[in-house]
Structures are given as C-alpha cells and as structure tokens.
PDB file of C-alpha atoms in Angstrom:
ATOM      1  CA  MET A   4    -104.527  39.796  78.802  1.00 90.00           C
ATOM      2  CA  GLN A   5    -102.847  36.527  77.890  1.00 95.00           C
ATOM      3  CA  LEU A   6    -102.777  34.247  74.880  1.00 98.00           C
ATOM      4  CA  THR A   7    -103.343  30.715  76.150  1.00 96.00           C
ATOM      5  CA  GLY A   8    -101.326  28.620  73.696  1.00 97.00           C
ATOM      6  CA  ILE A   9    -101.091  27.423  70.112  1.00 98.00           C
ATOM      7  CA  HIS A  10    -104.518  27.458  68.398  1.00 98.00           C
ATOM      8  CA  HIS A  11    -103.657  25.882  65.043  1.00 98.00           C
ATOM      9  CA  LEU A  12    -100.921  25.755  62.459  1.00 98.00           C
ATOM     10  CA  THR A  13    -101.608  25.964  58.722  1.00 98.00           C
ATOM     11  CA  ALA A  14     -99.214  24.445  56.199  1.00 98.00           C
ATOM     12  CA  ILE A  15     -99.202  23.943  52.425  1.00 98.00           C
ATOM     13  CA  SER A  16     -99.688  20.736  50.440  1.00 98.00           C
ATOM     14  CA  ALA A  17     -99.586  20.297  46.687  1.00 98.00           C
ATOM     15  CA  LYS A  18    -100.844  16.704  47.010  1.00 97.00           C
ATOM     16  CA  PRO A  19    -104.102  16.764  48.995  1.00 97.00           C
ATOM     17  CA  ARG A  20    -104.995  13.115  48.402  1.00 97.00           C
ATOM     18  CA  GLU A  21    -101.616  11.930  49.701  1.00 98.00           C
ATOM     19  CA  ASN A  22    -101.842  14.489  52.513  1.00 98.00           C
ATOM     20  CA  LEU A  23    -105.177  13.070  53.640  1.00 98.00           C
ATOM     21  CA  ALA A  24    -103.830   9.522  53.584  1.00 98.00           C
ATOM     22  CA  PHE A  25    -100.730  10.472  55.594  1.00 98.00           C
ATOM     23  CA  TYR A  26    -102.398  12.446  58.356  1.00 98.00           C
ATOM     24  CA  THR A  27    -105.496  10.308  58.838  1.00 98.00           C
ATOM     25  CA  GLY A  28    -103.996   6.936  57.894  1.00 98.00           C
ATOM     26  CA  LEU A  29    -100.420   6.889  59.123  1.00 98.00           C
ATOM     27  CA  LEU A  30    -100.709   9.549  61.835  1.00 98.00           C
ATOM     28  CA  GLY A  31    -104.235   8.548  62.822  1.00 98.00           C
ATOM     29  CA  MET A  32    -105.511  12.102  63.219  1.00 98.00           C
ATOM     30  CA  ARG A  33    -109.168  12.919  62.663  1.00 98.00           C
ATOM     31  CA  LEU A  34    -110.253  14.963  59.633  1.00 98.00           C
ATOM     32  CA  VAL A  35    -112.553  17.328  61.540  1.00 98.00           C
ATOM     33  CA  LYS A  36    -113.316  19.787  58.759  1.00 98.00           C
ATOM     34  CA  LYS A  37    -113.126  19.459  54.977  1.00 98.00           C
ATOM     35  CA  THR A  38    -113.740  22.940  53.663  1.00 98.00           C
ATOM     36  CA  VAL A  39    -112.148  25.480  51.310  1.00 98.00           C
ATOM     37  CA  ASN A  40    -109.742  28.357  51.654  1.00 98.00           C
ATOM     38  CA  GLN A  41    -112.159  31.230  52.195  1.00 97.00           C
ATOM     39  CA  ASP A  42    -109.889  33.592  50.247  1.00 95.00           C
ATOM     40  CA  ASP A  43    -109.382  31.153  47.343  1.00 96.00           C
ATOM     41  CA  VAL A  44    -112.265  28.704  47.065  1.00 97.00           C
ATOM     42  CA  SER A  45    -110.481  26.662  44.379  1.00 96.00           C
ATOM     43  CA  ALA A  46    -108.327  25.189  47.183  1.00 97.00           C
ATOM     44  CA  TYR A  47    -109.277  22.773  49.933  1.00 98.00           C
ATOM     45  CA  HIS A  48    -108.627  23.690  53.538  1.00 98.00           C
ATOM     46  CA  LEU A  49    -108.222  20.453  55.509  1.00 98.00           C
ATOM     47  CA  PHE A  50    -108.238  20.408  59.322  1.00 98.00           C
ATOM     48  CA  TYR A  51    -106.807  17.445  61.256  1.00 98.00           C
ATOM     49  CA  ALA A  52    -107.265  17.339  65.024  1.00 98.00           C
ATOM     50  CA  ASP A  53    -108.064  15.152  68.015  1.00 98.00           C
ATOM     51  CA  GLY A  54    -111.294  13.241  68.553  1.00 98.00           C
ATOM     52  CA  ARG A  55    -113.270  16.269  69.772  1.00 97.00           C
ATOM     53  CA  ALA A  56    -111.733  18.907  67.455  1.00 98.00           C
ATOM     54  CA  ASN A  57    -110.408  20.836  70.436  1.00 97.00           C
ATOM     55  CA  PRO A  58    -108.635  24.161  69.809  1.00 97.00           C
ATOM     56  CA  GLY A  59    -104.898  23.638  70.104  1.00 97.00           C
ATOM     57  CA  THR A  60    -105.010  20.313  68.260  1.00 97.00           C
ATOM     58  CA  ASP A  61    -105.593  21.517  64.680  1.00 97.00           C
ATOM     59  CA  LEU A  62    -102.945  20.921  62.048  1.00 98.00           C
ATOM     60  CA  THR A  63    -104.398  22.342  58.840  1.00 98.00           C
ATOM     61  CA  PHE A  64    -103.413  22.434  55.168  1.00 98.00           C
ATOM     62  CA  PHE A  65    -104.130  24.645  52.209  1.00 98.00           C
ATOM     63  CA  ASP A  66    -104.256  22.704  48.941  1.00 96.00           C
ATOM     64  CA  PHE A  67    -102.042  24.901  46.758  1.00 96.00           C
ATOM     65  CA  PRO A  68    -100.353  23.569  43.553  1.00 95.00           C
ATOM     66  CA  ALA A  69     -97.058  25.120  44.654  1.00 96.00           C
ATOM     67  CA  ALA A  70     -93.436  24.206  44.077  1.00 98.00           C
ATOM     68  CA  PRO A  71     -91.611  22.741  47.096  1.00 98.00           C
ATOM     69  CA  GLU A  72     -90.658  25.120  49.871  1.00 98.00           C
ATOM     70  CA  ARG A  73     -87.170  26.612  49.730  1.00 98.00           C
ATOM     71  CA  ARG A  74     -85.905  26.166  53.254  1.00 98.00           C
ATOM     72  CA  GLY A  75     -84.295  29.084  55.007  1.00 98.00           C
ATOM     73  CA  ALA A  76     -84.722  31.749  57.660  1.00 98.00           C
ATOM     74  CA  ASN A  77     -87.768  33.871  58.476  1.00 98.00           C
ATOM     75  CA  SER A  78     -90.018  30.854  58.490  1.00 98.00           C
ATOM     76  CA  ILE A  79     -91.772  28.373  60.733  1.00 98.00           C
ATOM     77  CA  SER A  80     -89.200  25.613  60.573  1.00 98.00           C
ATOM     78  CA  ARG A  81     -90.647  22.735  62.614  1.00 98.00           C
ATOM     79  CA  THR A  82     -94.041  21.821  64.055  1.00 98.00           C
ATOM     80  CA  GLY A  83     -94.345  19.978  67.347  1.00 98.00           C
ATOM     81  CA  LEU A  84     -97.021  17.313  67.807  1.00 98.00           C
ATOM     82  CA  ARG A  85     -97.539  16.186  71.399  1.00 98.00           C
ATOM     83  CA  VAL A  86     -97.747  12.566  72.554  1.00 98.00           C
ATOM     84  CA  ALA A  87     -97.682  11.041  76.026  1.00 96.00           C
ATOM     85  CA  GLY A  88     -94.624   9.161  77.216  1.00 95.00           C
ATOM     86  CA  GLU A  89     -91.580   7.232  76.102  1.00 96.00           C
ATOM     87  CA  LYS A  90     -93.632   4.200  75.074  1.00 97.00           C
ATOM     88  CA  ALA A  91     -95.620   6.349  72.661  1.00 97.00           C
ATOM     89  CA  LEU A  92     -92.420   7.628  71.068  1.00 98.00           C
ATOM     90  CA  GLY A  93     -91.142   4.062  70.677  1.00 97.00           C
ATOM     91  CA  PHE A  94     -94.425   3.120  69.006  1.00 98.00           C
ATOM     92  CA  TRP A  95     -94.128   6.055  66.615  1.00 98.00           C
ATOM     93  CA  ARG A  96     -90.450   5.423  65.803  1.00 98.00           C
ATOM     94  CA  ASP A  97     -91.294   1.889  64.728  1.00 98.00           C
ATOM     95  CA  ARG A  98     -94.446   2.929  62.859  1.00 98.00           C
ATOM     96  CA  LEU A  99     -92.811   5.752  60.940  1.00 98.00           C
ATOM     97  CA  LYS A 100     -89.697   3.764  60.037  1.00 97.00           C
ATOM     98  CA  ALA A 101     -91.848   0.858  58.837  1.00 97.00           C
ATOM     99  CA  ALA A 102     -93.651   3.307  56.539  1.00 96.00           C
ATOM    100  CA  GLY A 103     -90.324   4.224  54.967  1.00 95.00           C
ATOM    101  CA  GLY A 104     -90.430   7.948  55.552  1.00 90.00           C
ATOM    102  CA  VAL A 105     -87.771  10.421  56.719  1.00 96.00           C
ATOM    103  CA  THR A 106     -87.521   9.658  60.430  1.00 96.00           C
ATOM    104  CA  GLY A 107     -84.882  10.374  63.049  1.00 95.00           C
ATOM    105  CA  ASP A 108     -84.260   8.730  66.416  1.00 95.00           C
ATOM    106  CA  VAL A 109     -85.760   9.414  69.819  1.00 97.00           C
ATOM    107  CA  ILE A 110     -83.512  12.017  71.454  1.00 97.00           C
ATOM    108  CA  GLU A 111     -83.827  14.408  74.385  1.00 97.00           C
ATOM    109  CA  VAL A 112     -84.162  18.070  73.430  1.00 97.00           C
ATOM    110  CA  ASP A 113     -84.822  20.810  75.981  1.00 97.00           C
ATOM    111  CA  GLY A 114     -85.442  18.199  78.666  1.00 96.00           C
ATOM    112  CA  ARG A 115     -88.112  16.369  76.647  1.00 97.00           C
ATOM    113  CA  LEU A 116     -87.955  13.209  74.568  1.00 98.00           C
ATOM    114  CA  THR A 117     -88.566  13.966  70.888  1.00 98.00           C
ATOM    115  CA  LEU A 118     -88.765  12.182  67.536  1.00 98.00           C
ATOM    116  CA  PRO A 119     -88.230  14.275  64.371  1.00 98.00           C
ATOM    117  CA  PHE A 120     -89.782  13.173  61.068  1.00 98.00           C
ATOM    118  CA  GLU A 121     -91.163  14.504  57.773  1.00 98.00           C
ATOM    119  CA  ASP A 122     -94.261  13.861  55.719  1.00 98.00           C
ATOM    120  CA  GLY A 123     -94.076  12.923  52.036  1.00 97.00           C
ATOM    121  CA  GLU A 124     -93.670  16.554  50.920  1.00 98.00           C
ATOM    122  CA  GLY A 125     -90.916  17.384  53.408  1.00 98.00           C
ATOM    123  CA  GLN A 126     -93.102  19.027  56.057  1.00 98.00           C
ATOM    124  CA  ARG A 127     -90.837  19.125  59.135  1.00 98.00           C
ATOM    125  CA  LEU A 128     -92.524  17.700  62.208  1.00 98.00           C
ATOM    126  CA  VAL A 129     -91.434  16.456  65.616  1.00 98.00           C
ATOM    127  CA  LEU A 130     -93.242  14.295  68.149  1.00 98.00           C
ATOM    128  CA  VAL A 131     -92.741  15.636  71.672  1.00 98.00           C
ATOM    129  CA  ASP A 132     -93.427  13.900  74.987  1.00 97.00           C
ATOM    130  CA  ASP A 133     -95.662  16.387  76.791  1.00 95.00           C
ATOM    131  CA  GLY A 134     -95.658  14.505  80.086  1.00 88.00           C
ATOM    132  CA  GLY A 135     -99.452  14.255  80.013  1.00 83.00           C
ATOM    133  CA  VAL A 136     -99.831  17.912  81.014  1.00 79.00           C
ATOM    134  CA  ASP A 137    -103.257  18.340  79.392  1.00 76.00           C
ATOM    135  CA  ALA A 138    -106.333  16.154  79.086  1.00 80.00           C
ATOM    136  CA  SER A 139    -106.617  14.359  75.759  1.00 89.00           C
ATOM    137  CA  SER A 140    -109.563  13.441  73.529  1.00 96.00           C
ATOM    138  CA  PRO A 141    -108.636  10.303  71.558  1.00 97.00           C
ATOM    139  CA  TRP A 142    -110.549   9.417  68.416  1.00 98.00           C
ATOM    140  CA  GLU A 143    -112.183   6.011  68.643  1.00 97.00           C
ATOM    141  CA  ARG A 144    -111.918   5.394  64.877  1.00 97.00           C
ATOM    142  CA  SER A 145    -108.217   6.240  64.632  1.00 98.00           C
ATOM    143  CA  THR A 146    -105.717   3.798  63.143  1.00 97.00           C
ATOM    144  CA  VAL A 147    -103.540   4.474  66.224  1.00 98.00           C
ATOM    145  CA  PRO A 148    -104.218   3.114  69.738  1.00 98.00           C
ATOM    146  CA  ALA A 149    -105.732   5.738  72.034  1.00 97.00           C
ATOM    147  CA  GLU A 150    -102.752   5.853  74.388  1.00 96.00           C
ATOM    148  CA  HIS A 151    -100.362   6.691  71.532  1.00 97.00           C
ATOM    149  CA  GLN A 152    -102.486   9.159  69.590  1.00 98.00           C
ATOM    150  CA  ILE A 153    -101.314  12.701  68.839  1.00 98.00           C
ATOM    151  CA  ARG A 154    -102.678  14.930  71.604  1.00 97.00           C
ATOM    152  CA  GLY A 155    -102.205  18.386  70.107  1.00 97.00           C
ATOM    153  CA  LEU A 156     -99.748  20.999  68.883  1.00 98.00           C
ATOM    154  CA  GLY A 157     -96.592  22.423  70.406  1.00 94.00           C
ATOM    155  CA  PRO A 158     -93.988  23.640  70.617  1.00 98.00           C
ATOM    156  CA  ILE A 159     -93.655  25.527  67.316  1.00 98.00           C
ATOM    157  CA  VAL A 160     -90.142  26.457  66.098  1.00 98.00           C
ATOM    158  CA  LEU A 161     -89.366  29.685  64.218  1.00 98.00           C
ATOM    159  CA  THR A 162     -86.085  30.468  62.451  1.00 98.00           C
ATOM    160  CA  VAL A 163     -85.437  34.207  62.056  1.00 98.00           C
ATOM    161  CA  HIS A 164     -82.664  36.487  60.842  1.00 98.00           C
ATOM    162  CA  ASP A 165     -83.106  39.005  63.669  1.00 98.00           C
ATOM    163  CA  LEU A 166     -84.014  37.577  67.072  1.00 98.00           C
ATOM    164  CA  PRO A 167     -84.276  40.872  69.028  1.00 98.00           C
ATOM    165  CA  ARG A 168     -86.963  42.289  66.721  1.00 98.00           C
ATOM    166  CA  THR A 169     -89.085  39.132  66.964  1.00 98.00           C
ATOM    167  CA  ALA A 170     -88.509  38.891  70.731  1.00 98.00           C
ATOM    168  CA  LEU A 171     -89.690  42.465  71.194  1.00 98.00           C
ATOM    169  CA  VAL A 172     -93.033  41.717  69.536  1.00 98.00           C
ATOM    170  CA  LEU A 173     -93.470  38.436  71.409  1.00 98.00           C
ATOM    171  CA  THR A 174     -92.857  40.016  74.812  1.00 98.00           C
ATOM    172  CA  GLU A 175     -94.005  43.638  74.486  1.00 98.00           C
ATOM    173  CA  VAL A 176     -96.936  43.196  72.090  1.00 98.00           C
ATOM    174  CA  MET A 177     -98.109  39.616  72.648  1.00 98.00           C
ATOM    175  CA  ASN A 178     -97.309  39.411  76.382  1.00 97.00           C
ATOM    176  CA  MET A 179     -95.241  36.224  76.129  1.00 97.00           C
ATOM    177  CA  ARG A 180     -92.463  35.524  78.623  1.00 96.00           C
ATOM    178  CA  ARG A 181     -88.917  34.570  77.681  1.00 97.00           C
ATOM    179  CA  VAL A 182     -88.434  31.593  79.984  1.00 96.00           C
ATOM    180  CA  ARG A 183     -85.196  29.820  78.998  1.00 96.00           C
ATOM    181  CA  ASP A 184     -82.625  29.039  76.316  1.00 97.00           C
ATOM    182  CA  TYR A 185     -81.226  25.681  75.264  1.00 97.00           C
ATOM    183  CA  ALA A 186     -78.733  24.293  72.772  1.00 95.00           C
ATOM    184  CA  ALA A 187     -79.800  21.875  70.035  1.00 89.00           C
ATOM    185  CA  HIS A 188     -78.203  20.813  66.755  1.00 81.00           C
ATOM    186  CA  GLY A 189     -75.361  23.266  67.274  1.00 86.00           C
ATOM    187  CA  ALA A 190     -77.631  26.285  67.753  1.00 90.00           C
ATOM    188  CA  GLN A 191     -79.033  28.282  70.630  1.00 95.00           C
ATOM    189  CA  ILE A 192     -82.821  28.263  70.836  1.00 98.00           C
ATOM    190  CA  HIS A 193     -84.867  30.721  72.858  1.00 98.00           C
ATOM    191  CA  VAL A 194     -88.165  29.694  74.473  1.00 98.00           C
ATOM    192  CA  PHE A 195     -91.138  32.059  74.816  1.00 98.00           C
ATOM    193  CA  ALA A 196     -94.201  30.964  76.783  1.00 97.00           C
ATOM    194  CA  MET A 197     -97.839  32.038  76.802  1.00 97.00           C
ATOM    195  CA  GLY A 198    -100.326  31.934  79.653  1.00 90.00           C
ATOM    196  CA  GLU A 199     -99.678  32.261  83.350  1.00 81.00           C
ATOM    197  CA  ALA A 200     -96.325  31.444  84.953  1.00 70.00           C
ATOM    198  CA  LYS A 201     -97.911  28.469  86.739  1.00 64.00           C
ATOM    199  CA  ASP A 202     -98.487  26.873  83.327  1.00 66.00           C
ATOM    200  CA  GLU A 203     -94.808  26.850  82.378  1.00 75.00           C
ATOM    201  CA  ASN A 204     -93.167  23.750  80.943  1.00 86.00           C
ATOM    202  CA  ASN A 205     -96.228  23.011  78.841  1.00 94.00           C
ATOM    203  CA  PRO A 206     -95.179  22.574  75.186  1.00 96.00           C
ATOM    204  CA  ALA A 207     -98.690  23.535  74.037  1.00 96.00           C
ATOM    205  CA  THR A 208     -97.969  27.102  75.188  1.00 97.00           C
ATOM    206  CA  GLU A 209     -94.430  27.497  73.794  1.00 97.00           C
ATOM    207  CA  LEU A 210     -92.825  29.178  70.817  1.00 98.00           C
ATOM    208  CA  HIS A 211     -89.140  28.284  70.236  1.00 98.00           C
ATOM    209  CA  VAL A 212     -87.070  30.784  68.260  1.00 98.00           C
ATOM    210  CA  LEU A 213     -83.728  30.155  66.553  1.00 98.00           C
ATOM    211  CA  GLU A 214     -81.680  33.041  65.182  1.00 97.00           C
ATOM    212  CA  ASP A 215     -79.939  32.272  61.873  1.00 97.00           C
ATOM    213  CA  LYS A 216     -78.311  35.282  60.258  1.00 96.00           C
ATOM    214  CA  ALA A 217     -76.482  33.276  57.576  1.00 96.00           C
ATOM    215  CA  SER A 218     -79.228  31.395  55.737  1.00 96.00           C
ATOM    216  CA  PRO A 219     -81.167  32.997  52.895  1.00 98.00           C
ATOM    217  CA  MET A 220     -84.804  33.821  53.398  1.00 98.00           C
ATOM    218  CA  ALA A 221     -87.124  30.853  52.983  1.00 98.00           C
ATOM    219  CA  GLY A 222     -89.402  30.638  49.964  1.00 98.00           C
ATOM    220  CA  GLN A 223     -92.916  29.511  50.823  1.00 97.00           C
ATOM    221  CA  GLY A 224     -94.184  26.399  49.086  1.00 98.00           C
ATOM    222  CA  ALA A 225     -95.413  22.833  49.422  1.00 98.00           C
ATOM    223  CA  GLY A 226     -93.980  21.141  52.473  1.00 98.00           C
ATOM    224  CA  GLY A 227     -93.719  24.485  54.256  1.00 98.00           C
ATOM    225  CA  VAL A 228     -95.853  26.377  56.759  1.00 98.00           C
ATOM    226  CA  HIS A 229     -98.171  29.267  55.905  1.00 98.00           C
ATOM    227  CA  HIS A 230     -98.900  30.643  59.402  1.00 98.00           C
ATOM    228  CA  VAL A 231     -99.313  29.857  63.084  1.00 98.00           C
ATOM    229  CA  ALA A 232    -102.318  30.885  65.171  1.00 98.00           C
ATOM    230  CA  PHE A 233    -102.472  31.614  68.896  1.00 98.00           C
ATOM    231  CA  ARG A 234    -105.431  31.058  71.203  1.00 98.00           C
ATOM    232  CA  THR A 235    -107.578  33.713  72.812  1.00 98.00           C
ATOM    233  CA  PRO A 236    -110.470  32.318  74.829  1.00 96.00           C
ATOM    234  CA  ASP A 237    -113.389  34.578  73.894  1.00 96.00           C
ATOM    235  CA  GLU A 238    -114.576  37.433  71.736  1.00 97.00           C
ATOM    236  CA  ALA A 239    -114.061  40.078  74.425  1.00 98.00           C
ATOM    237  CA  GLN A 240    -110.337  39.337  74.561  1.00 98.00           C
ATOM    238  CA  TYR A 241    -110.227  38.987  70.772  1.00 98.00           C
ATOM    239  CA  HIS A 242    -111.559  42.539  70.422  1.00 98.00           C
ATOM    240  CA  ALA A 243    -109.044  43.671  73.043  1.00 98.00           C
ATOM    241  CA  TRP A 244    -106.194  42.214  70.967  1.00 98.00           C
ATOM    242  CA  THR A 245    -107.440  44.121  67.920  1.00 98.00           C
ATOM    243  CA  GLN A 246    -107.465  47.320  69.945  1.00 98.00           C
ATOM    244  CA  ARG A 247    -103.986  46.588  71.304  1.00 98.00           C
ATOM    245  CA  LEU A 248    -102.460  46.019  67.853  1.00 98.00           C
ATOM    246  CA  ASN A 249    -104.069  49.190  66.558  1.00 98.00           C
ATOM    247  CA  GLU A 250    -102.914  51.262  69.526  1.00 98.00           C
ATOM    248  CA  LEU A 251     -99.358  49.978  69.060  1.00 98.00           C
ATOM    249  CA  ARG A 252     -99.605  50.695  65.330  1.00 97.00           C
ATOM    250  CA  VAL A 253     -99.015  47.081  64.327  1.00 98.00           C
ATOM    251  CA  ARG A 254    -100.363  46.609  60.801  1.00 98.00           C
ATOM    252  CA  ASN A 255    -103.036  43.914  60.820  1.00 98.00           C
ATOM    253  CA  SER A 256    -105.881  42.437  58.830  1.00 98.00           C
ATOM    254  CA  GLY A 257    -108.644  43.726  61.024  1.00 98.00           C
ATOM    255  CA  GLU A 258    -111.172  41.316  62.471  1.00 98.00           C
ATOM    256  CA  ILE A 259    -112.221  38.461  60.165  1.00 98.00           C
ATOM    257  CA  ASP A 260    -115.053  36.024  60.886  1.00 98.00           C
ATOM    258  CA  ARG A 261    -113.985  32.557  59.729  1.00 98.00           C
ATOM    259  CA  PHE A 262    -117.294  31.136  61.043  1.00 98.00           C
ATOM    260  CA  TYR A 263    -115.576  28.370  63.052  1.00 98.00           C
ATOM    261  CA  PHE A 264    -113.462  30.963  64.872  1.00 98.00           C
ATOM    262  CA  ARG A 265    -112.623  34.671  64.646  1.00 98.00           C
ATOM    263  CA  SER A 266    -109.240  35.643  63.191  1.00 98.00           C
ATOM    264  CA  LEU A 267    -106.824  38.549  63.374  1.00 98.00           C
ATOM    265  CA  TYR A 268    -103.629  38.425  61.261  1.00 98.00           C
ATOM    266  CA  PHE A 269    -100.348  40.341  61.362  1.00 98.00           C
ATOM    267  CA  ARG A 270     -96.691  39.748  60.520  1.00 98.00           C
ATOM    268  CA  GLU A 271     -93.918  39.798  63.073  1.00 98.00           C
ATOM    269  CA  PRO A 272     -90.834  41.889  62.100  1.00 98.00           C
ATOM    270  CA  ASN A 273     -89.076  39.062  60.211  1.00 98.00           C
ATOM    271  CA  GLY A 274     -92.160  38.534  58.054  1.00 98.00           C
ATOM    272  CA  ILE A 275     -93.703  35.393  59.588  1.00 98.00           C
ATOM    273  CA  LEU A 276     -97.501  35.469  59.507  1.00 98.00           C
ATOM    274  CA  PHE A 277     -99.194  35.270  62.921  1.00 98.00           C
ATOM    275  CA  GLU A 278    -102.887  34.873  63.694  1.00 98.00           C
ATOM    276  CA  ILE A 279    -104.838  35.365  66.898  1.00 98.00           C
ATOM    277  CA  ALA A 280    -107.927  33.123  66.885  1.00 98.00           C
ATOM    278  CA  THR A 281    -110.820  32.535  69.253  1.00 98.00           C
ATOM    279  CA  ASP A 282    -111.449  29.114  70.766  1.00 98.00           C
ATOM    280  CA  GLY A 283    -115.034  29.129  69.516  1.00 97.00           C
ATOM    281  CA  PRO A 284    -117.602  28.733  68.117  1.00 98.00           C
ATOM    282  CA  GLY A 285    -115.878  25.497  66.967  1.00 97.00           C
ATOM    283  CA  PHE A 286    -116.171  22.924  64.200  1.00 97.00           C
ATOM    284  CA  ALA A 287    -119.430  21.391  65.427  1.00 97.00           C
ATOM    285  CA  THR A 288    -121.233  24.647  64.597  1.00 96.00           C
ATOM    286  CA  ASP A 289    -122.492  23.298  61.274  1.00 96.00           C
ATOM    287  CA  GLU A 290    -121.968  19.528  61.566  1.00 97.00           C
ATOM    288  CA  PRO A 291    -122.673  16.950  64.277  1.00 97.00           C
ATOM    289  CA  MET A 292    -119.562  16.087  66.297  1.00 98.00           C
ATOM    290  CA  GLU A 293    -120.006  12.437  65.315  1.00 97.00           C
ATOM    291  CA  THR A 294    -119.709  13.120  61.565  1.00 97.00           C
ATOM    292  CA  LEU A 295    -117.206  15.966  61.391  1.00 98.00           C
ATOM    293  CA  GLY A 296    -115.184  16.063  58.180  1.00 97.00           C
ATOM    294  CA  GLU A 297    -117.241  13.518  56.275  1.00 97.00           C
ATOM    295  CA  LYS A 298    -118.518  15.978  53.671  1.00 97.00           C
ATOM    296  CA  LEU A 299    -117.556  19.352  52.263  1.00 98.00           C
ATOM    297  CA  ALA A 300    -118.547  22.024  54.766  1.00 98.00           C
ATOM    298  CA  LEU A 301    -118.970  25.648  53.717  1.00 98.00           C
ATOM    299  CA  PRO A 302    -119.585  28.688  55.910  1.00 97.00           C
ATOM    300  CA  PRO A 303    -122.978  30.324  55.323  1.00 97.00           C
ATOM    301  CA  PHE A 304    -121.620  33.121  53.134  1.00 97.00           C
ATOM    302  CA  LEU A 305    -120.198  30.534  50.688  1.00 98.00           C
ATOM    303  CA  GLU A 306    -123.149  28.129  50.756  1.00 98.00           C
ATOM    304  CA  PRO A 307    -124.966  29.825  47.808  1.00 98.00           C
ATOM    305  CA  ARG A 308    -121.908  29.054  45.671  1.00 98.00           C
ATOM    306  CA  ARG A 309    -121.706  25.377  46.660  1.00 98.00           C
ATOM    307  CA  SER A 310    -122.330  23.902  43.198  1.00 98.00           C
ATOM    308  CA  ALA A 311    -119.642  26.008  41.544  1.00 98.00           C
ATOM    309  CA  ILE A 312    -117.178  25.431  44.384  1.00 98.00           C
ATOM    310  CA  GLU A 313    -117.687  21.655  44.343  1.00 97.00           C
ATOM    311  CA  ALA A 314    -117.248  21.615  40.557  1.00 97.00           C
ATOM    312  CA  GLY A 315    -113.858  23.284  40.919  1.00 96.00           C
ATOM    313  CA  LEU A 316    -112.475  20.822  43.475  1.00 96.00           C
ATOM    314  CA  LYS A 317    -110.874  17.463  42.759  1.00 92.00           C
ATOM    315  CA  PRO A 318    -112.245  14.519  44.750  1.00 92.00           C
ATOM    316  CA  ILE A 319    -109.790  13.450  47.465  1.00 93.00           C
ATOM    317  CA  GLY A 320    -111.758  10.732  49.241  1.00 77.00           C
TER     318      GLY A 320
END
C-alpha cells in the first residue's frame, strides 16, 4: 500500500482578491474550483491547478482574515511548484522580478535547478525543474506560455523540532522511503519519497524535512500553510489507510467526504496537519471541465444554503 505523491497543499490568505490576481494572473494557474471551506462557509476555498485540474497540481487557499504567519519550526516551510527546464526558470525569474516581488536567483539545490520566491503575503514558494518526469496539461487561456506553465506540486518542505519522530511516522506509518540527504542554506535536509522505488527522483513524490531545534514554533496565519495532502488512487486504498491509522492508534478525523475527493486527516508528531485524499471523483463532478471555477460551486449538502452562503461572501471577481 503506497501513497503516490502530493495531492494538494492548502495555505491561508487574508486577501482573496489579491490572491486570485497573483495565482491566475502572474502565475497563470487555472482557478478550477471556487467554493467555500466546508467547515466554515463564511470563507472561500480557492483551488488553482493545471488545465485539466489533475490531482497533484492543486494549490489551494482558505480565505481567513488572519494575522500574518509567525515563521518557525513545526510547519510547512516552503512549497515546490514544478516547471520544465532551465529556459522555463529563466522566463519565471524575469517575470517575477519585473512584477517587483520577493524573488531569488536560479540556483541548484539537491541536483535540481530552483527559483525561490514569495507571493504578496509572504507565502514561501519555489519553482523546481522537474526534468519533464510527468505529462503536463497546460491551460490554453493562461497568461503564461504552455511550455513554461506550472506543471504541479512538489517537493514540499517541512521544518520540525524533532526529526526522528516525524521520520518514524513517514516510514513506519505512511510507507515512505528515506532516500537521501543534502545540504542547503547551511542546513541538512532529509528526503522521503512515496511510490515505488522505480519512481525515485520525481519531485512530485517527495517530502523534504529539515530539523530545526532552535527556532520557536511557528504560528499559523496568512502567508502560511494549513496542511498538505497525499494521494491515494482509489476508495479501496483510502479505506485501507483509515484501517491502518486506527490499528496503529494514530488519532485521526475519520473518513470525510469532501465531494470532490475523500479525506482523512491526522497530525504527525510535531503537530503538522496531514491529509490522505483520493484522486477522484474530481472537480468536473459538478461543473463542465471547460468552465471550471467560473462560478461558486457548492457540494450537494451545502446547496440548500446557497443564498445565505453567497450573501456572506465578498465578491472577488
């Protein structure tokens, strides 16, 4: 039983209008679902992805009016976004610097070319050359040429106080493999991979973990990450993961139907929220693929409350 990679990552924005402009305008990602947080319907839940809304490409945001994140340990500290090739990274360096944001330089990290940058709220991101390891689904209406578009998520970087406790859960509970270590920015980073060994060196299947015993614990807020989700291909394996967590006495949410996928949440020992999510049914379940994200979508159990929900949301375009 193997997780197959990163499913989605959910972060926090206190400025949903600016968030929408940044991720669809500057980054050229597709808004594939405009819905609400199912646990707090006063907040948008925005999903940005590739042209076909494939699992593994979703960068999502909760619209919470929160103070800025306090950076520190026991948090998801950087989100990888995959692109294809050195030319793409050169395109993005020029595009991001022209926009005036916080942008670094193209450097090699862990044998891959990377470009770190931040969005307007300080969300820490990095573009990573994935070597074209997976097929891509460009969006024809993107502001970015197809060959340079963001292809998906990965790797995801965690910063934790206690590496051995996190490593134990990753390897003994979640069946990841510890595949290598590397040095970056004066620290040692440990790489854990999902899937079969033949799929190694695919950033879409990697979690990178940095141990930092000195920093205070992070405080969640705008510009920070809420949780990361991992892919399981079908409901049979999803149920098997629930059984596994219960047998190992890992506290979890129990199975939750999010309509677009099935979810199972738990916290690793340093407190970071993990989710296991199914690849399907997918975002085209209630909207045509051609018009995804163009109107507010609600799962069936929230549809009777549409008028009240819409009245409580601010228009964001």
